[in-house]
PDB file of C-alpha atoms and ligand atoms in Angstrom:
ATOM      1  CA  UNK A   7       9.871  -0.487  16.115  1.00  0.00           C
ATOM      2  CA  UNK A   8       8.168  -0.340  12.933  1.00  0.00           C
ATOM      3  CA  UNK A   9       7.506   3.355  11.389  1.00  0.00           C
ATOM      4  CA  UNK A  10       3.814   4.048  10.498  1.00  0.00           C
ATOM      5  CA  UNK A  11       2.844   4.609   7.289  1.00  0.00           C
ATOM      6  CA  UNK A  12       0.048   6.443   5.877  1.00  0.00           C
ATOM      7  CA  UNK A  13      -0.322   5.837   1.615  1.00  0.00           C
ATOM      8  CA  UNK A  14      -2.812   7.830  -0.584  1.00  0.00           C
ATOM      9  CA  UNK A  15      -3.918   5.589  -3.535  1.00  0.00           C
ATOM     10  CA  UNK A  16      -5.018   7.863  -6.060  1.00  0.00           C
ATOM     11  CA  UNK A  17      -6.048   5.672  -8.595  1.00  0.00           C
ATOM     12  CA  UNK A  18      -6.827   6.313 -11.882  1.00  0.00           C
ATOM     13  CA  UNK A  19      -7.774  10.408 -10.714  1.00  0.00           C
ATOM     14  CA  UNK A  20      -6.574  13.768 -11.771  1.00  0.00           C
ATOM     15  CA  UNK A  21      -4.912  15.196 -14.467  1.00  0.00           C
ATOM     16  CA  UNK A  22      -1.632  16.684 -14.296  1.00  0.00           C
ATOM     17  CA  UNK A  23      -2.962  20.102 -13.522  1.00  0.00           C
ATOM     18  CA  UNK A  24      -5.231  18.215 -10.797  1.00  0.00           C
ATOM     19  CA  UNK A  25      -2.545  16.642  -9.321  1.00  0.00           C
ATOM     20  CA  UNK A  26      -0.428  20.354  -8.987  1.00  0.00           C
ATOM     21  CA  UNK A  27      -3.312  21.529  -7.171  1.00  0.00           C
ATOM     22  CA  UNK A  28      -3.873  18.952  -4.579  1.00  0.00           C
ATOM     23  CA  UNK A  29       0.216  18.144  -3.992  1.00  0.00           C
ATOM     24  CA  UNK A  30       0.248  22.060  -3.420  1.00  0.00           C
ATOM     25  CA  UNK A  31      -2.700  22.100  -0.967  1.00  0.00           C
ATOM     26  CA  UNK A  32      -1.126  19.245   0.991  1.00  0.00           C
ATOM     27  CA  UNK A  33       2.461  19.671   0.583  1.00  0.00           C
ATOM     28  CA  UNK A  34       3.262  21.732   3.124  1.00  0.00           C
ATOM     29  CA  UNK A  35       0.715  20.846   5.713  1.00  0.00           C
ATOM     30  CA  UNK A  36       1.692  16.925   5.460  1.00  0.00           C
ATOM     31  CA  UNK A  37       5.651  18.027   5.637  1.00  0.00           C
ATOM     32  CA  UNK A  38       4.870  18.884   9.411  1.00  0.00           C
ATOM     33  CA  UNK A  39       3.936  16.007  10.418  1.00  0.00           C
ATOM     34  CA  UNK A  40       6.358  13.697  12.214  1.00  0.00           C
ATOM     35  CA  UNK A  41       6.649   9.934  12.866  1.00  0.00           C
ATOM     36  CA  UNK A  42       4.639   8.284  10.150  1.00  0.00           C
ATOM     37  CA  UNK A  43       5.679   7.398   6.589  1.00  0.00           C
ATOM     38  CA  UNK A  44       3.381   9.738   4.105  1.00  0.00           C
ATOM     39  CA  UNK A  45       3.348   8.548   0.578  1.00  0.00           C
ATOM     40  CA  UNK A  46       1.400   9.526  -2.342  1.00  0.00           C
ATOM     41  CA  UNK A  47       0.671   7.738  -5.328  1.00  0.00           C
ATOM     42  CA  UNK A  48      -0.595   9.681  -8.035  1.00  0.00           C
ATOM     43  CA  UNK A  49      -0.680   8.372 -12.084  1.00  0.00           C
ATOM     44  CA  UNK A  50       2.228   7.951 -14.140  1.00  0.00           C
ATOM     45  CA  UNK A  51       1.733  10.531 -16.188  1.00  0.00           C
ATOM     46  CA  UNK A  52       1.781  13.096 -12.702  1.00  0.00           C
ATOM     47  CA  UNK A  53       4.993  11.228 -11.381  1.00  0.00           C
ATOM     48  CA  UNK A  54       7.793  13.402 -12.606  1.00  0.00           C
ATOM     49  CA  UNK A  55       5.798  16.601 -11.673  1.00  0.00           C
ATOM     50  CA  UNK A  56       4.780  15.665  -7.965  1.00  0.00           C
ATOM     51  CA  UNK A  57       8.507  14.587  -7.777  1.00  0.00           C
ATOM     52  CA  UNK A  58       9.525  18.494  -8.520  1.00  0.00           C
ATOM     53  CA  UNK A  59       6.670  19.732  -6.331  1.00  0.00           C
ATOM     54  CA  UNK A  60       7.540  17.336  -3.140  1.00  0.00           C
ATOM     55  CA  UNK A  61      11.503  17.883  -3.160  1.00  0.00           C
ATOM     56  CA  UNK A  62      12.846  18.633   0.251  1.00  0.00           C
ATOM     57  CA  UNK A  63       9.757  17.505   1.894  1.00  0.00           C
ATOM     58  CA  UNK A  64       9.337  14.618   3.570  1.00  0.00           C
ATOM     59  CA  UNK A  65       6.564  13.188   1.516  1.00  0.00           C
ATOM     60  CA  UNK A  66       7.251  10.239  -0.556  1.00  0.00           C
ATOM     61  CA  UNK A  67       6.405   9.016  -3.898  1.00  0.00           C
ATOM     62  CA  UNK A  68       4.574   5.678  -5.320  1.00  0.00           C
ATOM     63  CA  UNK A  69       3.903   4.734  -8.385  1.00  0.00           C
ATOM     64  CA  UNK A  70       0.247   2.228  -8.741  1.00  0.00           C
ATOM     65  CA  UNK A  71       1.351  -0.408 -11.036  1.00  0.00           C
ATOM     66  CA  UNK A  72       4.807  -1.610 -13.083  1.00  0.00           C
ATOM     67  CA  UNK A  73       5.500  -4.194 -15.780  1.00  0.00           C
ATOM     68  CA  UNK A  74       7.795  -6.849 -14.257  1.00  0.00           C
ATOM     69  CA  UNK A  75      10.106  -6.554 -17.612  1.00  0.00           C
ATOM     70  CA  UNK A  76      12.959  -4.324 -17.882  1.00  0.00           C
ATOM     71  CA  UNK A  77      12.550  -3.017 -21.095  1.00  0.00           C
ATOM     72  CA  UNK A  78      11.544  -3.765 -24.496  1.00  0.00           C
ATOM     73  CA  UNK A  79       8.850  -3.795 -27.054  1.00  0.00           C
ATOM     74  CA  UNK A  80       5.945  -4.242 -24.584  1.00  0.00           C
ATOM     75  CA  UNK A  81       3.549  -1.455 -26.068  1.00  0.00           C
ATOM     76  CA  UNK A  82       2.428   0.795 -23.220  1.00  0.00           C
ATOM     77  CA  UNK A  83       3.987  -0.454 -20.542  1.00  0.00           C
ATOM     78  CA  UNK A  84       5.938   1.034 -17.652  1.00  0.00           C
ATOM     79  CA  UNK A  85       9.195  -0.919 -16.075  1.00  0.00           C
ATOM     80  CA  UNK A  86      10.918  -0.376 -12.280  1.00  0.00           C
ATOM     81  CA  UNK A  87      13.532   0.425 -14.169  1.00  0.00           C
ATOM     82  CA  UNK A  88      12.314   3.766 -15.321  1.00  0.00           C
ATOM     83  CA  UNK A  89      10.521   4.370 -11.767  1.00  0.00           C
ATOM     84  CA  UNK A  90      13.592   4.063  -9.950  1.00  0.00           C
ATOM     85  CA  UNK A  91      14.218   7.684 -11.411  1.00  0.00           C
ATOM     86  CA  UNK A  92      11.143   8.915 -10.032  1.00  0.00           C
ATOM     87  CA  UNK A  93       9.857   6.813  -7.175  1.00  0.00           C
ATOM     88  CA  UNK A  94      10.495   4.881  -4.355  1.00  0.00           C
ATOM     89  CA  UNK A  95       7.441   2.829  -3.550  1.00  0.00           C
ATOM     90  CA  UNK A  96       5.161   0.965  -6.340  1.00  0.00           C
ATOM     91  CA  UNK A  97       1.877  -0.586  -5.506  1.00  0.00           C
ATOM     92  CA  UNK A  98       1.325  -4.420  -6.891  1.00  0.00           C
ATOM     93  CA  UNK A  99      -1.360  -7.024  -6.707  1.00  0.00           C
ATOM     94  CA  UNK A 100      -4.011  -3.992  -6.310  1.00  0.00           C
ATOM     95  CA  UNK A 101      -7.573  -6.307  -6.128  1.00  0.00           C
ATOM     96  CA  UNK A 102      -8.877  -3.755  -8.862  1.00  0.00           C
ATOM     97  CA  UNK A 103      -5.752  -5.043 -10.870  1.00  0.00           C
ATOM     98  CA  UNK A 104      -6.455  -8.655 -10.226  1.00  0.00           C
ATOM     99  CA  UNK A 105      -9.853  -8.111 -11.388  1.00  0.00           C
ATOM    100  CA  UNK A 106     -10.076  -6.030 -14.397  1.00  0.00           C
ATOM    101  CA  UNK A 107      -6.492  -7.112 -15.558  1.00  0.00           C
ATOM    102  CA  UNK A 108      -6.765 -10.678 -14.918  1.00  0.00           C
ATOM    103  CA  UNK A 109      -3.220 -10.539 -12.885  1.00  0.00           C
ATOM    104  CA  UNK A 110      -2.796 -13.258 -11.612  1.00  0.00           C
ATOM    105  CA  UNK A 111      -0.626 -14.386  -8.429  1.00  0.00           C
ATOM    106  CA  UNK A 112       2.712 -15.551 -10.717  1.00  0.00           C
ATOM    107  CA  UNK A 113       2.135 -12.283 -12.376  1.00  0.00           C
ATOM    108  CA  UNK A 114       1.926 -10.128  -8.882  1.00  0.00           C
ATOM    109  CA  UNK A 115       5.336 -12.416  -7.726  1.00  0.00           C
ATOM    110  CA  UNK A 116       7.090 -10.964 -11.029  1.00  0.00           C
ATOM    111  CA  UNK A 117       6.366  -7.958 -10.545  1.00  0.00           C
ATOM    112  CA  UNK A 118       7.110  -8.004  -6.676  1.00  0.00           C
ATOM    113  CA  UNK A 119      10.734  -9.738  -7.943  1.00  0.00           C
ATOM    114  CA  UNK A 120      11.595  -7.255 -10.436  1.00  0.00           C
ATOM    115  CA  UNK A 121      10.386  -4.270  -8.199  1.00  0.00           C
ATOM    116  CA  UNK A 122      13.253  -5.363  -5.618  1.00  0.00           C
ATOM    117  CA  UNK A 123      15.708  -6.083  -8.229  1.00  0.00           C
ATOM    118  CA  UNK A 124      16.072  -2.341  -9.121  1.00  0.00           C
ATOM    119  CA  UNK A 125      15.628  -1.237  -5.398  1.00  0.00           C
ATOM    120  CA  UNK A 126      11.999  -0.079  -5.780  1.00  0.00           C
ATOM    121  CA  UNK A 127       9.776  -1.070  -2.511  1.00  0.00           C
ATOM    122  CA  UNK A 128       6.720  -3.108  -3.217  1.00  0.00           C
ATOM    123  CA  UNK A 129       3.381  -2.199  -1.208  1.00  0.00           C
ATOM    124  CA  UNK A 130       1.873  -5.647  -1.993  1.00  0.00           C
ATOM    125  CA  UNK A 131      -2.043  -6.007  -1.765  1.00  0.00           C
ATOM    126  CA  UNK A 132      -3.657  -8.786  -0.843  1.00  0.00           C
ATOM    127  CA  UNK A 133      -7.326  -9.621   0.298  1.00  0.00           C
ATOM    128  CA  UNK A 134     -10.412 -11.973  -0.026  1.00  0.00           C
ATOM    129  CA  UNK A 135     -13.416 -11.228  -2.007  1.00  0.00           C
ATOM    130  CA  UNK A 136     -17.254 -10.862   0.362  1.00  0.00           C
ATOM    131  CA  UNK A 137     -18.444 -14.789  -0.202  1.00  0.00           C
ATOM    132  CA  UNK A 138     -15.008 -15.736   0.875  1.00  0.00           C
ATOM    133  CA  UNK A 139     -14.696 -13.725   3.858  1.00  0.00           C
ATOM    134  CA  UNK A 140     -18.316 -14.744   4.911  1.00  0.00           C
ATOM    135  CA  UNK A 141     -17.526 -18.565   3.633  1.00  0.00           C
ATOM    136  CA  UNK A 142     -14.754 -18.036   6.266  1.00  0.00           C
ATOM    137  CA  UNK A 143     -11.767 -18.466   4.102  1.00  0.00           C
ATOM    138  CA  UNK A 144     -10.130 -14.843   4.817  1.00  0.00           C
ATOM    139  CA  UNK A 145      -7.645 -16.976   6.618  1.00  0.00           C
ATOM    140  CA  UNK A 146      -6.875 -19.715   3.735  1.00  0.00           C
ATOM    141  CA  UNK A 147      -7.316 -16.981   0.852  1.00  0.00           C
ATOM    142  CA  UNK A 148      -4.616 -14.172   2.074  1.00  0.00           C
ATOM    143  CA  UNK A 149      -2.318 -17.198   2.957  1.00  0.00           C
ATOM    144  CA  UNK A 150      -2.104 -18.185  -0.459  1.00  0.00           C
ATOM    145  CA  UNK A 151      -1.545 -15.233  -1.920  1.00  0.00           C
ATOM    146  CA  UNK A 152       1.018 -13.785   0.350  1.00  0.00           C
ATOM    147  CA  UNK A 153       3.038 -17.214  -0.535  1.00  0.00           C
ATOM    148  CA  UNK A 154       2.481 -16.797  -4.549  1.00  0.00           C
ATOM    149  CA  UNK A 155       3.596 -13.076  -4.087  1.00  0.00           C
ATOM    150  CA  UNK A 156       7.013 -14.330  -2.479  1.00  0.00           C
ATOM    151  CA  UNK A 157       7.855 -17.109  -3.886  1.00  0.00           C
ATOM    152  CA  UNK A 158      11.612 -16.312  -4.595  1.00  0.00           C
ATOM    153  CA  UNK A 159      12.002 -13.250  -2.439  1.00  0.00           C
ATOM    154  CA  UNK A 160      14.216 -13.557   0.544  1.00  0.00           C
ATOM    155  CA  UNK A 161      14.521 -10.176   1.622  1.00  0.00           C
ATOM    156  CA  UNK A 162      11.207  -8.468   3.100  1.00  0.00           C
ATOM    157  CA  UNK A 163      13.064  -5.552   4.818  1.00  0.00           C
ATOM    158  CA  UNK A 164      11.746  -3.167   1.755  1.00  0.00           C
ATOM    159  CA  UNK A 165       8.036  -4.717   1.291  1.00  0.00           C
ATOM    160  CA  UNK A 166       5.183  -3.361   2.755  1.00  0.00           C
ATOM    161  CA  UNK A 167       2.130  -5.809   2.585  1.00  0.00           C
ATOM    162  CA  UNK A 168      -1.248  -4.096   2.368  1.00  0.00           C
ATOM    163  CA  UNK A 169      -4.585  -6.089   3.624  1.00  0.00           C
ATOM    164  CA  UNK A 170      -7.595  -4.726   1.602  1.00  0.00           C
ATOM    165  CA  UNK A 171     -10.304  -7.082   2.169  1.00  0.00           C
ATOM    166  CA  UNK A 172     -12.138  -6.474  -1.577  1.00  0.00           C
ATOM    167  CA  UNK A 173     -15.147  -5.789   0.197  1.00  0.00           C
ATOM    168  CA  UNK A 174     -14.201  -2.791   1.922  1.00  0.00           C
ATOM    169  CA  UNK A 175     -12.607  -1.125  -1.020  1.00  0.00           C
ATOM    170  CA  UNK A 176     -14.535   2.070  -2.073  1.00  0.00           C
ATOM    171  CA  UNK A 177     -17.546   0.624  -1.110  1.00  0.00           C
ATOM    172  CA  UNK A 178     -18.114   2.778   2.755  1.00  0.00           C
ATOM    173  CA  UNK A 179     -17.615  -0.471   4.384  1.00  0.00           C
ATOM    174  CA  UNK A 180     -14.556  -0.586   6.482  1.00  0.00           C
ATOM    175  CA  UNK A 181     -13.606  -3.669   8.190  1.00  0.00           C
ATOM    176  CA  UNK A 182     -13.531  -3.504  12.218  1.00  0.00           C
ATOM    177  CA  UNK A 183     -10.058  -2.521  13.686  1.00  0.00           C
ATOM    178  CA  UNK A 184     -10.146  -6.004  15.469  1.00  0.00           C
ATOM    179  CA  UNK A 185     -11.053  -7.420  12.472  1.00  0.00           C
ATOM    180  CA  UNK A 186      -8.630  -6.426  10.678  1.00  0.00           C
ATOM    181  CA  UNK A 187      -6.167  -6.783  13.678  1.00  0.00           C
ATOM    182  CA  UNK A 188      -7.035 -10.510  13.602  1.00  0.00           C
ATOM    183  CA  UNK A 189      -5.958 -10.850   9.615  1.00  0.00           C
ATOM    184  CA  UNK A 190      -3.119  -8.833   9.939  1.00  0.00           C
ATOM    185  CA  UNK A 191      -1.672 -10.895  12.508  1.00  0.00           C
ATOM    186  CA  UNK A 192      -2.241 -13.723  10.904  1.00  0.00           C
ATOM    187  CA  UNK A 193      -0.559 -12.634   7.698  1.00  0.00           C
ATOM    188  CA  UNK A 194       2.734 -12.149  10.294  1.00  0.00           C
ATOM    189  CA  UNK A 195       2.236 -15.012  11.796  1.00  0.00           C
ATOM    190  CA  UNK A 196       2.205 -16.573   8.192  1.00  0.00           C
ATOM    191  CA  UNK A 197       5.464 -14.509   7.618  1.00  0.00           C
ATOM    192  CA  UNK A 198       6.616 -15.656  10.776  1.00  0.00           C
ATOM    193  CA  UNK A 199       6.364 -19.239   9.491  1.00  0.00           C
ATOM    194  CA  UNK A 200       8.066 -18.405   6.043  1.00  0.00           C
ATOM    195  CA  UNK A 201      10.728 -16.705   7.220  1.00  0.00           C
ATOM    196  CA  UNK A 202      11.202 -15.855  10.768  1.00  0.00           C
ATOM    197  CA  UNK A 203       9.664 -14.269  14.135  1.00  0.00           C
ATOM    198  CA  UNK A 204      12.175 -11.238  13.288  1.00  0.00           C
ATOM    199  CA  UNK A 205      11.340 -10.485   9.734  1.00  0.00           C
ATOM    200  CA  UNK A 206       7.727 -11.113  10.640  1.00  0.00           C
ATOM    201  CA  UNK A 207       7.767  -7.941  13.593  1.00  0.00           C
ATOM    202  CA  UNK A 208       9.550  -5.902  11.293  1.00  0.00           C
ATOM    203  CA  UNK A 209       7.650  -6.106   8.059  1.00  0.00           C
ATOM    204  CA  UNK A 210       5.175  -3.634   7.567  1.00  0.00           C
ATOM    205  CA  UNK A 211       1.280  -4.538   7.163  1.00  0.00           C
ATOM    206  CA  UNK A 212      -1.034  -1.745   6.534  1.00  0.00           C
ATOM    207  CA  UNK A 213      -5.107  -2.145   6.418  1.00  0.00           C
ATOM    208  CA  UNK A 214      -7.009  -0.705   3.410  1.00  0.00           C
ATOM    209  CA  UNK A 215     -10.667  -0.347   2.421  1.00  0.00           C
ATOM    210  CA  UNK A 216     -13.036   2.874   3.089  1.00  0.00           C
ATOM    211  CA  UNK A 217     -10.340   4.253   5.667  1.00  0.00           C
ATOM    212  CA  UNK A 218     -11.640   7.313   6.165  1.00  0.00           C
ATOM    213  CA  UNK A 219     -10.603  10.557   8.916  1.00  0.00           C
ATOM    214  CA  UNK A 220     -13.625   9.272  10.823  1.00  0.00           C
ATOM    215  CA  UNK A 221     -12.586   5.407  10.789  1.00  0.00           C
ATOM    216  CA  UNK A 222      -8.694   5.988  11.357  1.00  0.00           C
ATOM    217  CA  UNK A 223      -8.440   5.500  14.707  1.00  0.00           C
ATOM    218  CA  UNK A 224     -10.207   2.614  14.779  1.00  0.00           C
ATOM    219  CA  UNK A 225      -7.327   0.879  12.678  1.00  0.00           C
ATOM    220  CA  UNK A 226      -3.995   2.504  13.675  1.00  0.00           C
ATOM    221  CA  UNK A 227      -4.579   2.476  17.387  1.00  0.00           C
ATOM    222  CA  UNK A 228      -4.283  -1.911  16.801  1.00  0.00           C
ATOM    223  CA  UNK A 229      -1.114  -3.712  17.890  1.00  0.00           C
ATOM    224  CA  UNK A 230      -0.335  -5.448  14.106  1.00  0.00           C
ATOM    225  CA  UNK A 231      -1.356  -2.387  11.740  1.00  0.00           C
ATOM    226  CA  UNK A 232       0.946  -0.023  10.808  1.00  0.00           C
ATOM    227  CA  UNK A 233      -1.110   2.457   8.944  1.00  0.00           C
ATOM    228  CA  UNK A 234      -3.094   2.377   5.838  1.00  0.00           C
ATOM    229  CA  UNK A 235      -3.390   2.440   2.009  1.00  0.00           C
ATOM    230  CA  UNK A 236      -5.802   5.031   1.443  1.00  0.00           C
ATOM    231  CA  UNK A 237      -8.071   5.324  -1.575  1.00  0.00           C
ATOM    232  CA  UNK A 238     -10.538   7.665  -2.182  1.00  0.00           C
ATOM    233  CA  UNK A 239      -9.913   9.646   1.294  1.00  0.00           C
ATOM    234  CA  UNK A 240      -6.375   9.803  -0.495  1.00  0.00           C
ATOM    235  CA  UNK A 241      -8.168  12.991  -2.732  1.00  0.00           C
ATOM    236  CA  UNK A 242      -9.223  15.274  -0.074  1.00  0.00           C
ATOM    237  CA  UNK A 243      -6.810  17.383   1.177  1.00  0.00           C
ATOM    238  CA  UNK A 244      -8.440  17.474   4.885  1.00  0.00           C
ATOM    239  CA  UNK A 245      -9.274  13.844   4.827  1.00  0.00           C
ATOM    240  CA  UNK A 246      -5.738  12.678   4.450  1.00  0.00           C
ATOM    241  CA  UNK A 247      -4.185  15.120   6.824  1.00  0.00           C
ATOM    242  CA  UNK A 248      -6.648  14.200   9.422  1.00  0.00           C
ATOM    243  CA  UNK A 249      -5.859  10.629   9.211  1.00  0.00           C
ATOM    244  CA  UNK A 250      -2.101  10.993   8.981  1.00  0.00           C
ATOM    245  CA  UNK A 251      -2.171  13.324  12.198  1.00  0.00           C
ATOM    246  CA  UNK A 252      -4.332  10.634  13.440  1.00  0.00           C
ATOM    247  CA  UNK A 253      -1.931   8.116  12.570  1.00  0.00           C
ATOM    248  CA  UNK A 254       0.984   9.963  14.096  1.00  0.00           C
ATOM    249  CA  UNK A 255      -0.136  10.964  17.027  1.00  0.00           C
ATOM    250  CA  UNK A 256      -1.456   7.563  18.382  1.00  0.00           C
ATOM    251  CA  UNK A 257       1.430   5.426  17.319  1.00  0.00           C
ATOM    252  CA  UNK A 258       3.406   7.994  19.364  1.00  0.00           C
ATOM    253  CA  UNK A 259       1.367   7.825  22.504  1.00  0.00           C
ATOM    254  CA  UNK A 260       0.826   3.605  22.091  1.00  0.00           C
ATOM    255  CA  UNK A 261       4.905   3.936  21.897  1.00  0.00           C
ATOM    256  CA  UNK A 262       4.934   6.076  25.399  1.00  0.00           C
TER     257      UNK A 262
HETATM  258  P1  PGA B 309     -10.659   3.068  -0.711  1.00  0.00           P
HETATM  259  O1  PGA B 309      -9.532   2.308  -1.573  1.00  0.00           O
HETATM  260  O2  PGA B 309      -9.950   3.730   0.443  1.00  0.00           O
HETATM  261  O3  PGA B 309     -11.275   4.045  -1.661  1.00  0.00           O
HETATM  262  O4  PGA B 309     -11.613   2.029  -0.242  1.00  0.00           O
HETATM  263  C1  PGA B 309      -8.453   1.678  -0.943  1.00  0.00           C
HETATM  264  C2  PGA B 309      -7.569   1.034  -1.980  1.00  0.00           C
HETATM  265  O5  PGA B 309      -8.086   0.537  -2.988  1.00  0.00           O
HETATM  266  O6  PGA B 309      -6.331   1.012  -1.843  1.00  0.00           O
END
């Protein structure tokens, strides 16, 4: 049985004082809820703080983005070595990183490699850009990046693969739950293939894009989805609660 998982992307949002106040709203109310995985991923700079705020809850923390080198003279940059201290999940091959950073799919492996190396657990991203998924080559286009992105890796039992098709992120337009159904059991059938039918039902594979309170249900209440990586719904307090009760509460029943 694969646990749920709910993750709140915050992106590049709120300050430090920011992230007190929404961690404090939620905190408490997100503690009570049972059966689903609920992490949040606020900026670097708000790591350390959220880790005081959420200790002995049963939230979890993510960090958005690492540098695949241990350490050294790499101006600016953060390593999983210095997460491991503060976090437990990190979030690689984010489209938005792809695309403004130019990372590319050897970088995303790297960084996927190194994650695991000092125990951190990837939440890889991957996902097809509009013309592609209307060209038809959702299929071809998630395929090759979930084999770039583990090249090398043998153990999946601490990734998490996220499917944002780039076309749904922040723009209001979700995917379909069947739709996304459809990729998302490709992408374990794909596993499936790479590895093995085992590893392939016990890998976690979460939708994102524009999952919203309203659109939750929708996605968690499919067979292959296991929850979602949540962006801008991540930032309102009754937004995210809603959709991790939501979450919760129909994995349970769909589990009898
Ligand atoms: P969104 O972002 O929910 O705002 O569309 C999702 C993501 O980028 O992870």
């Amino acid at each position: 049985m694969r646990m749920p998982m709910i993750a709140g992307n915050w992106k590049m949002n709120t300050t430090v004082g920011e992230a007190i106040e929404l961690v404090n709203e939620m905190r408490s109310r997100l503690d009570e809820i049972d059966n689903v995985d609920k992490v949040i991923c606020p900026p670097f700079i708000s790591l350390a703080t959220v880790k005081e705020l959420i200790k002995g809850s049963s939230i979890k923390l993510g960090a958005q983005n690492i540098y695949f080198e241990e350490k050294g003279a790499y101006t600016g940059e953060i390593s999983p070595l210095m997460l491991t201290e503060l976090c437990e999940f990190v979030i690689i091959g984010h489209s938005e990183r792809r695309q403004y950073f130019n990372e590319t799919d050897e970088i995303i492996n790297k960084k996927g490699q190194s994650a695991l190396k000092v125990g951190l657990k990837p939440i890889l991203c991957i996902g097809e850009r509009l013309e592609q998924n209307e060209a038809g080559l959702t299929a071809e286009v998630v395929t090759k990046q979930l084999r770039s992105a583990l090249v090398g890796i043998d153990d999946l039992s601490k990734m998490i693969i996220a499917y944002e098709p780039i076309w749904a992120i922040g723009t209001g337009r979700a995917a379909t739950g069947k739709q996304a159904n459809n990729t998302i059991g490709f992408i374990r059938q794909t596993i499936s293939q790479l590895y093995d039918k085992g590893i392939a039902q016990n890998v976690r594979i979460l939708y994102g894009g524009s999952v919203t309170a309203a659109n939750a249900s929708d996605f968690v209440q499919q067979y292959e989805i296991d929850g979602a990586l949540v962006g801008g719904a991540s930032l309102k307090t009754n937004e995210f609660l809603s959709i991790v009760r939501l979450t919760s509460e129909i994995k349970g029943s769909l589990r009898g």
